[in-house]
Amino acid sequence: MATIDKVLAAIDADLDASLARLFELVRIPSVSTDPAHDADCRRAAQWVVDQLAGLGFEASARDTGGQPMVVAHGGAARGPGVPHVLFYGHYDVQPADPLDLWETPPFEPRLVETATGRQIVGRGASDDKGQFMTFVEACRAWISATGNLPIAVTVLIEGEEESGSRSLGPFLEAHKDELRADLALVCDTGMWNRETPAITTMLRGLLLEEVIVTAASRDLHSGMFGGPARNPIRVLARIIADLHDETGRIQVPDFYDGVSELDEDVRRQWQELGFDAGGFLADVGLSIPAGEAGRSVLEQIWSRPTCDVNGIIGGYTGEGTKTVIPSRASAKISFRLVGDQDPLRIRESFRGFVRDRIPADCSVEFIGHGASPALTVDMSRPEFARCAEALAAEFGRPAVMMGCGGSIPIVGDFKRTLGMESVLIGFGLDDDRVHSPNEKYELSSYHHGTRAWARVIGALAGSV
Ligand SMILES: [Zn+2]
């Protein structure tokens, strides 16, 4: 029996126990953004440490200014041509709200039968606990079937991915020598569809801004001041309305600097994927693409920049009514960036755009949150081909090279701080309801994902 077949057989035989381990992890409500869950985040970090230590990794949870960082080292250097990999994932999850839309409690994972197969349902089942556990379980299978990993593996599992990864940059900087490897493997991405694996090669960047408009020095009675008093909600609403024109084009000056047109070959490849734009929108109860006119939905999510208002806060929002003209109104705004768009220049341009629209008797403040540029992954390295072949072997069809509408800032950090390229392989599906109620991960994603990682590890070792 070939080595890889023994490893794959170990995965198949251990599937129930492997699922039980994932369920244990999903039961820990490691919501990183909420201080009430700090102890849960520490518990999740320790759980991951215990798993990896149990596999013979030298594993520990390191304190940071925020949630702890799990670092583990396993396997051994195998000499030239066999890369040492750094695997990255995150154990923290998004808040489960709104709770009343969950069919069962978010932190009580369960296996659900559906027409298309079984699903693991729970917060973090896909993002990112299920995803990163596929790699951990692949390591387990290699170790149980052969006694060791065929490559050197460093595992980095952070706990602040869903809340801005504040500690990550400084941590990478402070542990450069410990964390540097030949190649990073990042698992926070998806498949093209249930049957077709993918490697993500384009990632949009992200810029986050908060705008606070202040008008009067205090909240006012609309009977006494309504009319002459400026309402900051109206000021803000006008600014927000100005951000796009009727064709969906963003009006912030110089916003499109660094955005290039899609390569014709890539455009053709994407067209051939037969993407069902109608179905994509229908899944979320919509039917009319609202992005830039004249752009396909795939282009709109993979290769075009966006501006979105994520929240507006102002005035009285409690029960009943209150005749108030508020003193302040604020909005949280995010931009998805592509190509060579410079997030810091766009931040300045956006702030200028807002300031130009603030009346003289009002003031505006800005709070800058994250800012990360878009990334295009270098596909020319031989490891990419080995990963792609491993995926094709598991799924019986070639991997699609695709874009990703989301942001995975870690890929940029790995490149800048550690000088490492990343290969982005994940087994999530678009309908996983990531960040939404009733999040799920397909059992087939979990099982084939684990098997695919086992093959990738073997392929990188050159042993398959
Ligand atoms: Zn997430």
Tab-separated table of C-alpha atoms and ligand atoms in Angstrom:
chain	number	residue	atom	x	y	z
A	1	MET	CA	0.000	0.000	0.000
A	2	ALA	CA	1.414	3.403	-0.990
A	3	THR	CA	2.155	5.764	1.894
A	4	ILE	CA	-0.487	8.293	0.854
A	5	ASP	CA	-3.116	5.570	0.695
A	6	LYS	CA	-2.306	4.580	4.274
A	7	VAL	CA	-2.655	8.215	5.330
A	8	LEU	CA	-5.982	8.594	3.490
A	9	ALA	CA	-7.251	5.337	4.983
A	10	ALA	CA	-6.382	6.657	8.446
A	11	ILE	CA	-8.467	9.780	7.746
A	12	ASP	CA	-11.459	7.731	6.564
A	13	ALA	CA	-11.280	5.394	9.563
A	14	ASP	CA	-10.996	8.284	12.031
A	15	LEU	CA	-13.735	10.520	10.593
A	16	ASP	CA	-16.199	10.172	13.477
A	17	ALA	CA	-13.560	10.898	16.104
A	18	SER	CA	-12.272	13.770	13.995
A	19	LEU	CA	-15.770	15.258	13.843
A	20	ALA	CA	-16.147	14.874	17.602
A	21	ARG	CA	-12.962	16.923	18.048
A	22	LEU	CA	-14.269	19.667	15.766
A	23	PHE	CA	-17.551	19.727	17.717
A	24	GLU	CA	-15.602	20.182	20.949
A	25	LEU	CA	-13.894	23.233	19.492
A	26	VAL	CA	-17.116	24.720	18.054
A	27	ARG	CA	-18.685	24.425	21.522
A	28	ILE	CA	-16.214	27.025	22.822
A	29	PRO	CA	-17.777	30.457	22.057
A	30	SER	CA	-14.487	32.172	21.178
A	31	VAL	CA	-15.955	35.513	20.036
A	32	SER	CA	-12.855	37.686	19.948
A	33	THR	CA	-14.529	41.062	19.597
A	34	ASP	CA	-16.489	40.770	22.866
A	35	PRO	CA	-14.458	41.069	26.113
A	36	ALA	CA	-17.116	38.932	27.821
A	37	HIS	CA	-15.675	36.023	25.805
A	38	ASP	CA	-11.994	36.602	26.588
A	39	ALA	CA	-11.873	33.529	28.802
A	40	ASP	CA	-13.474	31.475	26.000
A	41	CYS	CA	-10.845	32.695	23.558
A	42	ARG	CA	-8.112	31.598	25.977
A	43	ARG	CA	-9.876	28.256	26.342
A	44	ALA	CA	-10.053	27.786	22.557
A	45	ALA	CA	-6.362	28.675	22.213
A	46	GLN	CA	-5.457	26.139	24.890
A	47	TRP	CA	-7.648	23.524	23.227
A	48	VAL	CA	-5.716	23.968	19.970
A	49	VAL	CA	-2.403	23.825	21.863
A	50	ASP	CA	-3.469	20.569	23.536
A	51	GLN	CA	-4.458	19.020	20.196
A	52	LEU	CA	-1.166	19.914	18.543
A	53	ALA	CA	0.911	18.955	21.583
A	54	GLY	CA	-0.922	15.619	21.550
A	55	LEU	CA	0.397	15.103	18.008
A	56	GLY	CA	3.954	15.730	19.147
A	57	PHE	CA	4.138	19.373	18.094
A	58	GLU	CA	6.033	21.753	20.324
A	59	ALA	CA	2.987	23.942	20.954
A	60	SER	CA	2.150	26.924	23.128
A	61	ALA	CA	-0.346	29.778	23.487
A	62	ARG	CA	1.540	33.069	23.525
A	63	ASP	CA	0.180	36.142	25.258
A	64	THR	CA	-0.338	39.258	23.167
A	65	GLY	CA	-1.983	42.592	23.918
A	66	GLY	CA	-5.221	40.907	22.774
A	67	GLN	CA	-6.185	37.255	22.382
A	68	PRO	CA	-3.460	34.615	22.640
A	69	MET	CA	-1.619	33.345	19.589
A	70	VAL	CA	-1.081	29.619	19.115
A	71	VAL	CA	2.313	28.634	17.690
A	72	ALA	CA	3.370	25.039	17.136
A	73	HIS	CA	6.297	23.357	15.442
A	74	GLY	CA	6.165	19.828	14.079
A	75	GLY	CA	7.941	17.540	11.628
A	76	ALA	CA	11.555	18.096	10.693
A	77	ALA	CA	13.477	19.799	7.909
A	78	ARG	CA	13.924	17.308	5.058
A	79	GLY	CA	16.583	18.997	3.004
A	80	PRO	CA	16.606	20.756	-0.355
A	81	GLY	CA	13.440	20.768	-2.436
A	82	VAL	CA	11.210	19.952	0.532
A	83	PRO	CA	9.632	23.150	1.788
A	84	HIS	CA	9.062	24.030	5.405
A	85	VAL	CA	5.505	25.368	5.552
A	86	LEU	CA	3.781	27.819	7.854
A	87	PHE	CA	0.091	26.976	8.156
A	88	TYR	CA	-2.224	29.803	9.231
A	89	GLY	CA	-5.778	29.756	10.576
A	90	HIS	CA	-7.851	31.413	13.305
A	91	TYR	CA	-9.732	29.999	16.283
A	92	ASP	CA	-11.876	33.071	16.963
A	93	VAL	CA	-15.371	33.491	15.549
A	94	GLN	CA	-17.872	36.219	14.755
A	95	PRO	CA	-20.598	37.005	17.298
A	96	ALA	CA	-23.609	34.731	16.829
A	97	ASP	CA	-26.196	37.570	16.680
A	98	PRO	CA	-29.003	37.695	15.768
A	99	LEU	CA	-29.594	34.692	18.003
A	100	ASP	CA	-33.293	34.333	17.215
A	101	LEU	CA	-32.501	33.487	13.585
A	102	TRP	CA	-30.536	30.365	14.530
A	103	GLU	CA	-32.564	27.191	14.216
A	104	THR	CA	-30.526	25.630	17.031
A	105	PRO	CA	-28.073	27.253	19.461
A	106	PRO	CA	-24.947	28.485	17.634
A	107	PHE	CA	-22.462	26.876	19.992
A	108	GLU	CA	-24.161	23.497	20.098
A	109	PRO	CA	-22.881	21.992	16.837
A	110	ARG	CA	-24.891	19.287	15.120
A	111	LEU	CA	-24.841	17.238	11.957
A	112	VAL	CA	-27.821	17.923	9.678
A	113	GLU	CA	-29.021	15.744	6.798
A	114	THR	CA	-29.874	17.707	3.661
A	115	ALA	CA	-30.746	16.786	0.090
A	116	THR	CA	-27.142	17.476	-0.977
A	117	GLY	CA	-25.387	15.776	1.919
A	118	ARG	CA	-24.639	16.175	5.592
A	119	GLN	CA	-23.731	19.554	7.079
A	120	ILE	CA	-21.953	20.558	10.261
A	121	VAL	CA	-23.962	23.491	11.688
A	122	GLY	CA	-22.619	25.934	14.288
A	123	ARG	CA	-20.794	29.245	14.618
A	124	GLY	CA	-17.253	28.714	13.332
A	125	ALA	CA	-18.117	25.362	11.701
A	126	SER	CA	-16.716	26.796	8.483
A	127	ASP	CA	-15.004	30.091	9.432
A	128	ASP	CA	-12.480	29.068	10.495
A	129	LYS	CA	-12.591	26.168	12.925
A	130	GLY	CA	-13.748	23.547	10.427
A	131	GLN	CA	-11.339	24.890	7.827
A	132	PHE	CA	-8.189	24.864	9.953
A	133	MET	CA	-9.039	21.580	11.627
A	134	THR	CA	-8.887	19.921	8.181
A	135	PHE	CA	-5.151	20.662	8.214
A	136	VAL	CA	-4.663	19.585	11.828
A	137	GLU	CA	-6.489	16.319	11.091
A	138	ALA	CA	-4.362	15.766	7.976
A	139	CYS	CA	-1.243	16.119	10.160
A	140	ARG	CA	-2.758	13.685	12.649
A	141	ALA	CA	-3.307	11.118	9.882
A	142	TRP	CA	0.257	11.433	8.578
A	143	ILE	CA	1.585	10.948	12.091
A	144	SER	CA	-0.685	8.027	12.925
A	145	ALA	CA	-0.051	6.248	9.609
A	146	THR	CA	3.693	6.873	9.242
A	147	GLY	CA	4.940	8.025	12.643
A	148	ASN	CA	5.859	11.523	11.460
A	149	LEU	CA	5.187	14.426	9.128
A	150	PRO	CA	7.119	14.271	5.857
A	151	ILE	CA	7.801	18.035	5.950
A	152	ALA	CA	8.541	20.614	8.613
A	153	VAL	CA	5.333	22.351	9.662
A	154	THR	CA	4.852	25.462	11.747
A	155	VAL	CA	1.259	26.174	12.730
A	156	LEU	CA	0.071	29.692	13.575
A	157	ILE	CA	-3.524	29.968	14.765
A	158	GLU	CA	-4.553	33.455	15.813
A	159	GLY	CA	-7.523	34.608	17.875
A	160	GLU	CA	-8.265	38.097	16.527
A	161	GLU	CA	-8.986	37.540	12.844
A	162	GLU	CA	-12.642	38.483	13.260
A	163	SER	CA	-11.786	41.634	15.211
A	164	GLY	CA	-9.021	43.252	13.191
A	165	SER	CA	-5.941	41.086	13.948
A	166	ARG	CA	-4.364	43.896	15.960
A	167	SER	CA	-1.720	41.742	17.625
A	168	LEU	CA	-0.731	39.873	14.505
A	169	GLY	CA	1.555	42.421	12.809
A	170	PRO	CA	3.636	43.102	15.941
A	171	PHE	CA	3.710	39.361	16.701
A	172	LEU	CA	5.034	38.486	13.246
A	173	GLU	CA	7.605	41.255	13.538
A	174	ALA	CA	8.760	40.049	16.976
A	175	HIS	CA	8.905	36.366	15.947
A	176	LYS	CA	10.192	36.662	12.396
A	177	ASP	CA	12.939	34.101	12.806
A	178	GLU	CA	10.705	31.607	14.518
A	179	LEU	CA	7.865	31.918	12.000
A	180	ARG	CA	9.694	32.302	8.699
A	181	ALA	CA	9.231	29.286	6.424
A	182	ASP	CA	9.519	28.593	2.700
A	183	LEU	CA	5.820	28.878	2.028
A	184	ALA	CA	2.639	29.832	3.871
A	185	LEU	CA	-0.543	27.785	3.593
A	186	VAL	CA	-3.703	29.753	4.316
A	187	CYS	CA	-7.014	27.950	4.649
A	188	ASP	CA	-9.542	30.768	5.007
A	189	THR	CA	-10.861	30.451	1.428
A	190	GLY	CA	-13.354	28.428	-0.557
A	191	MET	CA	-13.926	25.897	-3.295
A	192	TRP	CA	-15.360	26.889	-6.671
A	193	ASN	CA	-18.331	24.632	-5.928
A	194	ARG	CA	-19.149	21.462	-3.995
A	195	GLU	CA	-17.211	19.264	-6.431
A	196	THR	CA	-14.488	21.593	-7.686
A	197	PRO	CA	-11.455	22.614	-5.636
A	198	ALA	CA	-9.864	26.031	-6.015
A	199	ILE	CA	-6.732	27.974	-5.257
A	200	THR	CA	-7.390	31.643	-4.603
A	201	THR	CA	-4.984	33.913	-6.427
A	202	MET	CA	-6.527	37.408	-6.116
A	203	LEU	CA	-7.662	38.988	-2.872
A	204	ARG	CA	-9.352	42.327	-2.406
A	205	GLY	CA	-7.910	44.762	0.132
A	206	LEU	CA	-9.933	46.566	2.781
A	207	LEU	CA	-10.147	50.082	4.155
A	208	LEU	CA	-12.346	50.844	7.166
A	209	GLU	CA	-13.417	54.325	8.197
A	210	GLU	CA	-15.729	55.777	10.804
A	211	VAL	CA	-17.165	59.261	10.256
A	212	ILE	CA	-18.662	61.310	13.096
A	213	VAL	CA	-20.561	64.482	12.235
A	214	THR	CA	-21.369	66.929	15.040
A	215	ALA	CA	-23.832	69.800	14.573
A	216	ALA	CA	-25.367	71.500	17.663
A	217	SER	CA	-23.508	71.385	20.979
A	218	ARG	CA	-26.284	69.248	22.508
A	219	ASP	CA	-29.394	67.289	21.483
A	220	LEU	CA	-32.265	69.670	20.746
A	221	HIS	CA	-36.083	69.670	20.951
A	222	SER	CA	-37.445	69.587	17.407
A	223	GLY	CA	-40.405	71.762	18.454
A	224	MET	CA	-38.133	74.530	19.676
A	225	PHE	CA	-35.241	74.177	17.187
A	226	GLY	CA	-36.687	72.237	14.244
A	227	GLY	CA	-36.154	74.354	11.125
A	228	PRO	CA	-33.123	76.476	11.901
A	229	ALA	CA	-31.076	73.777	13.604
A	230	ARG	CA	-28.875	71.657	11.328
A	231	ASN	CA	-29.558	67.933	11.609
A	232	PRO	CA	-26.304	65.926	11.397
A	233	ILE	CA	-28.189	62.835	10.184
A	234	ARG	CA	-29.264	64.804	7.109
A	235	VAL	CA	-25.700	66.028	6.589
A	236	LEU	CA	-24.384	62.495	6.834
A	237	ALA	CA	-27.121	61.012	4.642
A	238	ARG	CA	-26.309	63.494	1.883
A	239	ILE	CA	-22.611	62.603	2.013
A	240	ILE	CA	-23.393	58.898	1.892
A	241	ALA	CA	-25.722	59.418	-1.045
A	242	ASP	CA	-22.938	61.260	-2.893
A	243	LEU	CA	-20.497	58.350	-2.595
A	244	HIS	CA	-21.882	56.592	-5.705
A	245	ASP	CA	-23.316	57.914	-8.947
A	246	GLU	CA	-26.357	56.361	-10.671
A	247	THR	CA	-24.152	53.775	-12.420
A	248	GLY	CA	-22.662	52.580	-9.133
A	249	ARG	CA	-19.329	54.274	-9.779
A	250	ILE	CA	-17.606	55.575	-6.641
A	251	GLN	CA	-17.168	59.351	-6.607
A	252	VAL	CA	-14.242	59.746	-4.202
A	253	PRO	CA	-11.543	61.592	-6.215
A	254	ASP	CA	-8.748	59.382	-7.637
A	255	PHE	CA	-10.462	56.324	-6.172
A	256	TYR	CA	-9.888	54.245	-9.319
A	257	ASP	CA	-6.137	54.970	-9.517
A	258	GLY	CA	-4.407	51.580	-9.614
A	259	VAL	CA	-7.496	49.664	-10.767
A	260	SER	CA	-6.691	47.884	-14.018
A	261	GLU	CA	-9.013	46.244	-16.485
A	262	LEU	CA	-9.220	42.487	-16.278
A	263	ASP	CA	-6.813	40.558	-18.494
A	264	GLU	CA	-8.754	39.181	-21.489
A	265	ASP	CA	-7.636	35.591	-20.784
A	266	VAL	CA	-8.808	35.811	-17.203
A	267	ARG	CA	-12.089	37.345	-18.286
A	268	ARG	CA	-12.634	34.459	-20.690
A	269	GLN	CA	-11.710	31.861	-18.038
A	270	TRP	CA	-14.225	33.409	-15.645
A	271	GLN	CA	-16.900	33.475	-18.328
A	272	GLU	CA	-16.306	29.767	-18.943
A	273	LEU	CA	-16.920	28.981	-15.279
A	274	GLY	CA	-20.629	29.376	-16.007
A	275	PHE	CA	-21.210	31.381	-12.842
A	276	ASP	CA	-24.906	31.578	-11.982
A	277	ALA	CA	-25.254	35.266	-11.068
A	278	GLY	CA	-29.028	34.987	-10.735
A	279	GLY	CA	-28.758	32.065	-8.346
A	280	PHE	CA	-26.021	33.790	-6.365
A	281	LEU	CA	-28.344	36.730	-5.671
A	282	ALA	CA	-31.463	34.576	-5.334
A	283	ASP	CA	-29.740	32.681	-2.500
A	284	VAL	CA	-29.872	35.860	-0.419
A	285	GLY	CA	-33.294	36.976	-1.570
A	286	LEU	CA	-32.120	39.454	-4.225
A	287	SER	CA	-32.395	39.605	-8.001
A	288	ILE	CA	-30.808	42.822	-9.344
A	289	PRO	CA	-26.996	43.271	-9.306
A	290	ALA	CA	-26.394	46.627	-7.577
A	291	GLY	CA	-22.696	47.079	-8.354
A	292	GLU	CA	-21.063	49.010	-11.179
A	293	ALA	CA	-23.149	48.970	-14.343
A	294	GLY	CA	-21.722	46.915	-17.206
A	295	ARG	CA	-19.661	44.608	-14.969
A	296	SER	CA	-20.443	40.938	-14.425
A	297	VAL	CA	-21.252	39.837	-10.884
A	298	LEU	CA	-17.992	37.819	-10.741
A	299	GLU	CA	-16.051	40.924	-11.747
A	300	GLN	CA	-17.952	42.958	-9.171
A	301	ILE	CA	-16.918	40.622	-6.346
A	302	TRP	CA	-13.446	39.539	-7.518
A	303	SER	CA	-11.824	42.339	-9.472
A	304	ARG	CA	-13.706	45.605	-8.846
A	305	PRO	CA	-13.461	47.894	-5.799
A	306	THR	CA	-16.467	48.806	-3.677
A	307	CYS	CA	-17.664	51.257	-1.063
A	308	ASP	CA	-20.254	50.143	1.488
A	309	VAL	CA	-21.966	51.737	4.456
A	310	ASN	CA	-21.917	49.133	7.213
A	311	GLY	CA	-23.847	51.093	9.806
A	312	ILE	CA	-25.396	54.462	10.601
A	313	ILE	CA	-25.846	55.629	14.140
A	314	GLY	CA	-27.662	58.763	15.273
A	315	GLY	CA	-30.640	60.177	17.126
A	316	TYR	CA	-33.270	58.299	19.029
A	317	THR	CA	-33.559	54.606	18.129
A	318	GLY	CA	-35.462	53.273	21.164
A	319	GLU	CA	-39.113	52.289	21.515
A	320	GLY	CA	-41.769	54.848	20.607
A	321	THR	CA	-40.800	58.343	19.520
A	322	LYS	CA	-38.730	61.252	20.703
A	323	THR	CA	-38.837	64.667	19.048
A	324	VAL	CA	-35.096	65.158	19.033
A	325	ILE	CA	-32.607	66.786	16.699
A	326	PRO	CA	-29.454	64.950	17.632
A	327	SER	CA	-26.134	66.626	18.108
A	328	ARG	CA	-24.156	63.835	16.421
A	329	ALA	CA	-24.494	61.202	13.741
A	330	SER	CA	-21.957	58.677	12.608
A	331	ALA	CA	-21.420	56.039	9.966
A	332	LYS	CA	-19.086	53.109	9.511
A	333	ILE	CA	-17.864	52.821	5.962
A	334	SER	CA	-15.724	50.190	4.288
A	335	PHE	CA	-13.984	49.969	0.931
A	336	ARG	CA	-12.920	46.768	-0.824
A	337	LEU	CA	-9.825	47.468	-2.875
A	338	VAL	CA	-8.231	45.782	-5.888
A	339	GLY	CA	-5.046	45.901	-7.955
A	340	ASP	CA	-2.647	48.635	-6.887
A	341	GLN	CA	-5.129	50.914	-5.110
A	342	ASP	CA	-3.336	52.595	-2.208
A	343	PRO	CA	-5.491	52.372	0.945
A	344	LEU	CA	-3.806	55.298	2.683
A	345	ARG	CA	-4.203	57.638	-0.296
A	346	ILE	CA	-7.841	56.603	-0.600
A	347	ARG	CA	-8.337	57.274	3.112
A	348	GLU	CA	-7.051	60.849	2.651
A	349	SER	CA	-9.103	61.360	-0.487
A	350	PHE	CA	-12.247	60.033	1.207
A	351	ARG	CA	-11.749	62.330	4.199
A	352	GLY	CA	-11.322	65.298	1.858
A	353	PHE	CA	-14.505	64.277	0.023
A	354	VAL	CA	-16.396	64.271	3.336
A	355	ARG	CA	-14.870	67.524	4.650
A	356	ASP	CA	-15.858	69.309	1.430
A	357	ARG	CA	-19.478	68.482	2.256
A	358	ILE	CA	-19.524	69.501	5.921
A	359	PRO	CA	-21.392	72.800	6.560
A	360	ALA	CA	-19.352	75.539	8.240
A	361	ASP	CA	-21.185	75.251	11.566
A	362	CYS	CA	-20.669	71.490	11.821
A	363	SER	CA	-17.546	69.510	12.504
A	364	VAL	CA	-16.360	66.085	11.467
A	365	GLU	CA	-14.059	63.545	13.069
A	366	PHE	CA	-12.652	60.393	11.532
A	367	ILE	CA	-11.574	57.157	13.109
A	368	GLY	CA	-9.414	55.062	10.829
A	369	HIS	CA	-9.665	51.333	11.347
A	370	GLY	CA	-7.906	48.718	9.181
A	371	ALA	CA	-6.217	49.498	5.874
A	372	SER	CA	-4.755	46.733	3.731
A	373	PRO	CA	-3.997	46.658	0.011
A	374	ALA	CA	-5.236	44.027	-2.427
A	375	LEU	CA	-2.999	41.090	-3.327
A	376	THR	CA	-2.241	39.039	-6.360
A	377	VAL	CA	-0.465	35.783	-5.558
A	378	ASP	CA	2.658	34.782	-7.517
A	379	MET	CA	1.743	31.519	-9.237
A	380	SER	CA	5.102	30.787	-10.792
A	381	ARG	CA	6.578	28.786	-7.911
A	382	PRO	CA	6.743	24.997	-8.295
A	383	GLU	CA	4.863	24.445	-5.008
A	384	PHE	CA	1.734	25.913	-6.612
A	385	ALA	CA	1.733	23.212	-9.248
A	386	ARG	CA	2.221	20.495	-6.610
A	387	CYS	CA	-0.681	21.845	-4.552
A	388	ALA	CA	-2.893	22.073	-7.627
A	389	GLU	CA	-2.068	18.481	-8.587
A	390	ALA	CA	-2.818	17.258	-5.073
A	391	LEU	CA	-6.226	18.956	-5.167
A	392	ALA	CA	-6.987	17.537	-8.598
A	393	ALA	CA	-6.080	14.039	-7.383
A	394	GLU	CA	-8.504	14.289	-4.464
A	395	PHE	CA	-11.439	15.779	-6.356
A	396	GLY	CA	-10.889	14.177	-9.750
A	397	ARG	CA	-10.960	17.518	-11.558
A	398	PRO	CA	-8.587	20.484	-11.905
A	399	ALA	CA	-8.518	23.276	-9.340
A	400	VAL	CA	-9.954	26.620	-10.449
A	401	MET	CA	-7.671	29.639	-9.994
A	402	MET	CA	-10.076	32.190	-8.613
A	403	GLY	CA	-10.446	35.621	-7.081
A	404	CYS	CA	-11.813	36.314	-3.640
A	405	GLY	CA	-14.058	39.226	-2.753
A	406	GLY	CA	-13.026	39.173	0.886
A	407	SER	CA	-9.795	40.306	2.434
A	408	ILE	CA	-7.172	38.107	4.045
A	409	PRO	CA	-4.659	40.700	5.281
A	410	ILE	CA	-2.375	37.961	6.652
A	411	VAL	CA	-1.278	37.166	3.106
A	412	GLY	CA	0.120	40.693	2.772
A	413	ASP	CA	1.713	40.491	6.227
A	414	PHE	CA	3.427	37.209	5.335
A	415	LYS	CA	4.800	38.782	2.180
A	416	ARG	CA	5.934	42.060	3.748
A	417	THR	CA	7.141	40.886	7.157
A	418	LEU	CA	8.353	37.351	6.463
A	419	GLY	CA	9.057	37.566	2.723
A	420	MET	CA	6.837	34.548	2.124
A	421	GLU	CA	4.399	33.669	-0.639
A	422	SER	CA	1.106	32.094	0.394
A	423	VAL	CA	-0.953	29.364	-1.209
A	424	LEU	CA	-4.627	29.861	-0.400
A	425	ILE	CA	-6.555	26.632	-0.275
A	426	GLY	CA	-9.844	26.201	1.527
A	427	PHE	CA	-12.949	24.081	1.313
A	428	GLY	CA	-15.684	26.544	2.251
A	429	LEU	CA	-18.675	27.099	-0.026
A	430	ASP	CA	-20.446	30.355	-0.853
A	431	ASP	CA	-23.586	29.147	0.890
A	432	ASP	CA	-21.796	28.324	4.180
A	433	ARG	CA	-23.565	31.320	5.808
A	434	VAL	CA	-20.243	32.505	7.181
A	435	HIS	CA	-20.834	35.389	9.674
A	436	SER	CA	-24.600	34.687	9.453
A	437	PRO	CA	-27.052	32.631	11.488
A	438	ASN	CA	-26.968	28.854	10.902
A	439	GLU	CA	-23.374	28.829	9.655
A	440	LYS	CA	-22.489	25.402	8.263
A	441	TYR	CA	-19.623	23.436	6.779
A	442	GLU	CA	-20.315	20.540	4.458
A	443	LEU	CA	-19.247	17.204	5.873
A	444	SER	CA	-17.815	16.578	2.393
A	445	SER	CA	-15.715	19.768	2.743
A	446	TYR	CA	-14.412	18.554	6.075
A	447	HIS	CA	-13.675	15.023	4.907
A	448	HIS	CA	-12.282	15.778	1.439
A	449	GLY	CA	-10.558	18.877	2.808
A	450	THR	CA	-8.673	16.757	5.323
A	451	ARG	CA	-7.789	14.229	2.620
A	452	ALA	CA	-6.729	17.014	0.243
A	453	TRP	CA	-4.392	18.546	2.844
A	454	ALA	CA	-2.897	15.105	3.440
A	455	ARG	CA	-2.192	14.906	-0.302
A	456	VAL	CA	-0.800	18.465	-0.362
A	457	ILE	CA	1.566	17.626	2.502
A	458	GLY	CA	2.673	14.496	0.635
A	459	ALA	CA	3.048	16.382	-2.642
A	460	LEU	CA	5.157	19.114	-1.030
A	461	ALA	CA	7.364	16.398	0.468
A	462	GLY	CA	7.780	14.966	-3.017
A	463	SER	CA	6.705	11.603	-1.689
A	464	VAL	CA	3.537	11.149	-3.712
B	1	ZN	ZN	-14.714	35.333	9.229
